[in-house]
Amino acid sequence: MRKTLVIAVREYQAAVKTKAFLISLILMPVLFGGSILIRMLMRDRVDTRDKRVAVVDPSGQVFEAIAAAAAQRNEAEIPEDANRWQRDAGIYKVVEGARKQVRPRYLFEEVKPDGRPIEEIGFELSERVRNKELFAYVLIGRGVIEGARSPEGIVAYHSNSPTYDEIEDWLARPLAVRLRTLRAQQAGIDPAVVESVTAPAAVANLGLVSKDAEGRVKPAEATNILANIFMPMGLMMLMFMMIMIGAQPLLQSVIEEKMQRIAEVLLGSVTPFELMLGKLLGMVGVSLTMATLYLCGGYYVVHRAGYGSFFPSELMWWFVVFQSLAVLMYGAIFIAVGAAVTDLKEAQSLVTPVMLVVVAPMFVWMNIVREPSSTLAIVASLFPPATPMLMLMRQAVPPGVPAWQPALGIALVVLTTLVCVLLAGRIFRVGILMQGKGAKVGEMFRWALRG
Amino acid sequence: MSNVVELEHVTKTFGKHVAVNDLSLNVPAGSIYGFIGPNGSGKTTTLRMIMRIYYPDSGSGHIRVLGEEGYGAANDRIGYLPEERGLYKKMKVREVLRFYAELKGLRDCHTAASDWLERMGLAEWANKKVETLSKGMAQKVQFISAVIARPELVILDEPFSGLDPVNADVLRDAVLELRRGGATVIFSTHDMAVAERMCDFVFMIFKGNKVLDGTLESIQNRYGQDTIRVCLAEGNGDLRGLEHVEKVTDFGRFKELRIRPGADTQAVLAALMQRGRVAHFELTRPSLHDIFVRIAGPESAGGANGRQSEAANVGRA
């Protein structure tokens, strides 16, 4: 055990004392946070040039409403307060001179049909779009007000920018409001009555009601769907990154020891199993060092931001347990691969199937967060290779999981880890002293099974 | 005198290839034991078995090292320098030494490391990374790492190969001092002169079989005084076709003649004087080099080159 620790300490120092470690330590949050930051910054970096849209309105009753709605939008919504980060709970203070245009204005112009066939007008307007005079044009069908179930009843939006759907999306609401008013008038109903009778009810997403220590009923709190989804996902991603970041140095150091013939010196002092275990413990140490830094940082940030209830501290302990097991389980496989190959390139192709298993939870996490107690979620989170990530994720979604599930999960993972370490140890023992060509997968299985 | 290493009827096979065949060997405490033999004949495999890196085929005899069978605490008392050097490139020299010392259970090695580095002329490299060292320096560092924990048994696989004469002398003195300190030394070498000068016992393995084992004297005595070293001052130096002479080995200035058993050396001298002025004429026992070549060279029955190199390849696997 003493020698195992000596190996572990060296492995840990070799990994932590490098520039690469420091860089990846900084780079990971930068990559994660950066993508969010860039999206925030890029949000304002849109094309703010005016978008001109022609409207052909044979009825002559719709255009005015659209133009008015657009004018209101141009005035109220487009500019934003320059120091909007300080604004309070959505209350919008317009500071004169500090307003800055962050969205394009929509300018609608009416085109009168004047008895010309609609195809001809369409071609003419299309030409104007091609010449960049217009951004798009809208043909309002003759039967729209009546709600005709024919091509006449359609509002057609034509543009040469098929992926830009903001105008099309925006248009739907003023159109609907105007049509509702028109139809109500035709039916002889007061439009104000229609608006009030068709007003939708807001649905609030709340948690459950509980009692506090003194037996008083505590009102339910509003559910924060985003926090409830992103917290589990963040934890899963962190664990995934830890495994990925830990795997590379482990593979490299095994290959270095093998190819630089260091292994032979080491095996003169320790058994192959002690050597492998030492390396594994070193890697667990490295990944826990990183995870601790991120977790503590994340915990601090989350609690400061007032989302503390979504990140209870016991989740950190679960993370540490599952992280350690995951590293041991996957690390053993990486070590076996490293011992069986002769260079990193060869290793990569052998590791790919393992990586697929590591990545697998990424494909199902959304379903599992949505329905953490479905049969799929329970079965998937009890599948040992996926347990560390998925079980932790389910625990992070309120109200958590029954206690037997993480217990069973850990038992299964421990069992799998022991089997992995044992089999990998056999491959390691044979492979580490083999020179020349790398081993084939079949050979590795034979070493593992024969013992 | 007790034996530090005892091998009894040990066999090791890799697949179908027999690397070591029914080998028995005793290494007395405090001796310097030289392992010789062509490449791929089983030297390294034998050393690895003594180190418990390899285990003999099941049911094929016993290996006892420092009184222990099988892997155990005894390994802490063995220092090992493998044939192919291995040091972590990114570590500093002193860190490497501390790591290897700790693996052997030595906690405080600072003074020992400083002493050794000083002795090997590496004092100013103590805090440099291994990757900055020259090959010879790295080899000396590796040697220190093998002996820093004051092992009772030192196993060196070709410790002198690739060293210049100055460094080879430094290393030789270190080995001799280890022995004076009570350690037993086993080393393999291809340099027969080194083996002759340093070793109390010489062991030769050829194609997995023991072919020589004993003191240099006892080995040479088996062959008798059948060698003449000659230096001719004049003449074209072509000594082929001399009567009574079995084989001529030309070293340039000196030549070694192997004479037929029972032949008259005076007759050979007379014949030589016909060929030129004899400046040096010495009746001697065969050198270890000569014995090695007689066993493993092309002239020997089993030494066909093709098969030998084939054996070498498999032995490395």
Coordinates of N, CA and C in Angstrom, one line a residue, chain A residues 204-210 218-225 228 310 398-399:
Chain A
A204 N -49.1 29.0 -13.9 CA -47.9 29.1 -13.1 C -47.4 27.7 -12.7
N205 N -46.1 27.5 -12.8 CA -45.4 26.3 -12.4 C -44.9 26.3 -11.0
L206 N -45.6 25.6 -10.1 CA -45.2 25.7 -8.7 C -44.8 24.3 -8.1
G207 N -44.1 24.4 -7.0 CA -43.7 23.1 -6.3 C -44.8 22.7 -5.4
L208 N -44.5 21.8 -4.4 CA -45.6 21.3 -3.6 C -45.6 22.1 -2.3
V209 N -46.8 22.1 -1.6 CA -46.9 22.7 -0.3 C -46.4 21.9 0.8
S210 N -45.7 22.5 1.7 CA -45.1 21.6 2.8 C -45.3 22.4 4.1
K218 N -46.2 25.9 4.7 CA -45.5 26.9 3.8 C -46.1 26.9 2.4
P219 N -46.2 28.1 1.9 CA -46.8 28.1 0.5 C -45.8 27.5 -0.5
A220 N -46.3 27.0 -1.5 CA -45.4 26.4 -2.5 C -44.6 27.5 -3.2
E221 N -43.4 27.2 -3.6 CA -42.6 28.2 -4.3 C -42.7 28.0 -5.8
A222 N -42.5 29.0 -6.5 CA -42.5 28.9 -7.9 C -41.4 28.1 -8.4
T223 N -41.7 27.2 -9.4 CA -40.6 26.3 -9.9 C -39.8 27.1 -10.9
N224 N -38.5 26.9 -10.9 CA -37.6 27.5 -11.9 C -37.2 26.4 -12.8
I225 N -37.8 26.3 -13.9 CA -37.6 25.2 -14.8 C -36.1 25.2 -15.3
N228 N -33.8 24.0 -12.7 CA -34.0 22.6 -12.4 C -33.5 21.7 -13.5
F310 N -31.3 24.9 -5.3 CA -31.2 23.9 -6.4 C -29.9 23.2 -6.3
P398 N -35.3 17.9 -8.1 CA -36.2 17.7 -6.9 C -37.4 16.8 -7.4
P399 N -37.9 15.9 -6.5 CA -37.5 15.8 -5.1 C -36.4 14.8 -4.8

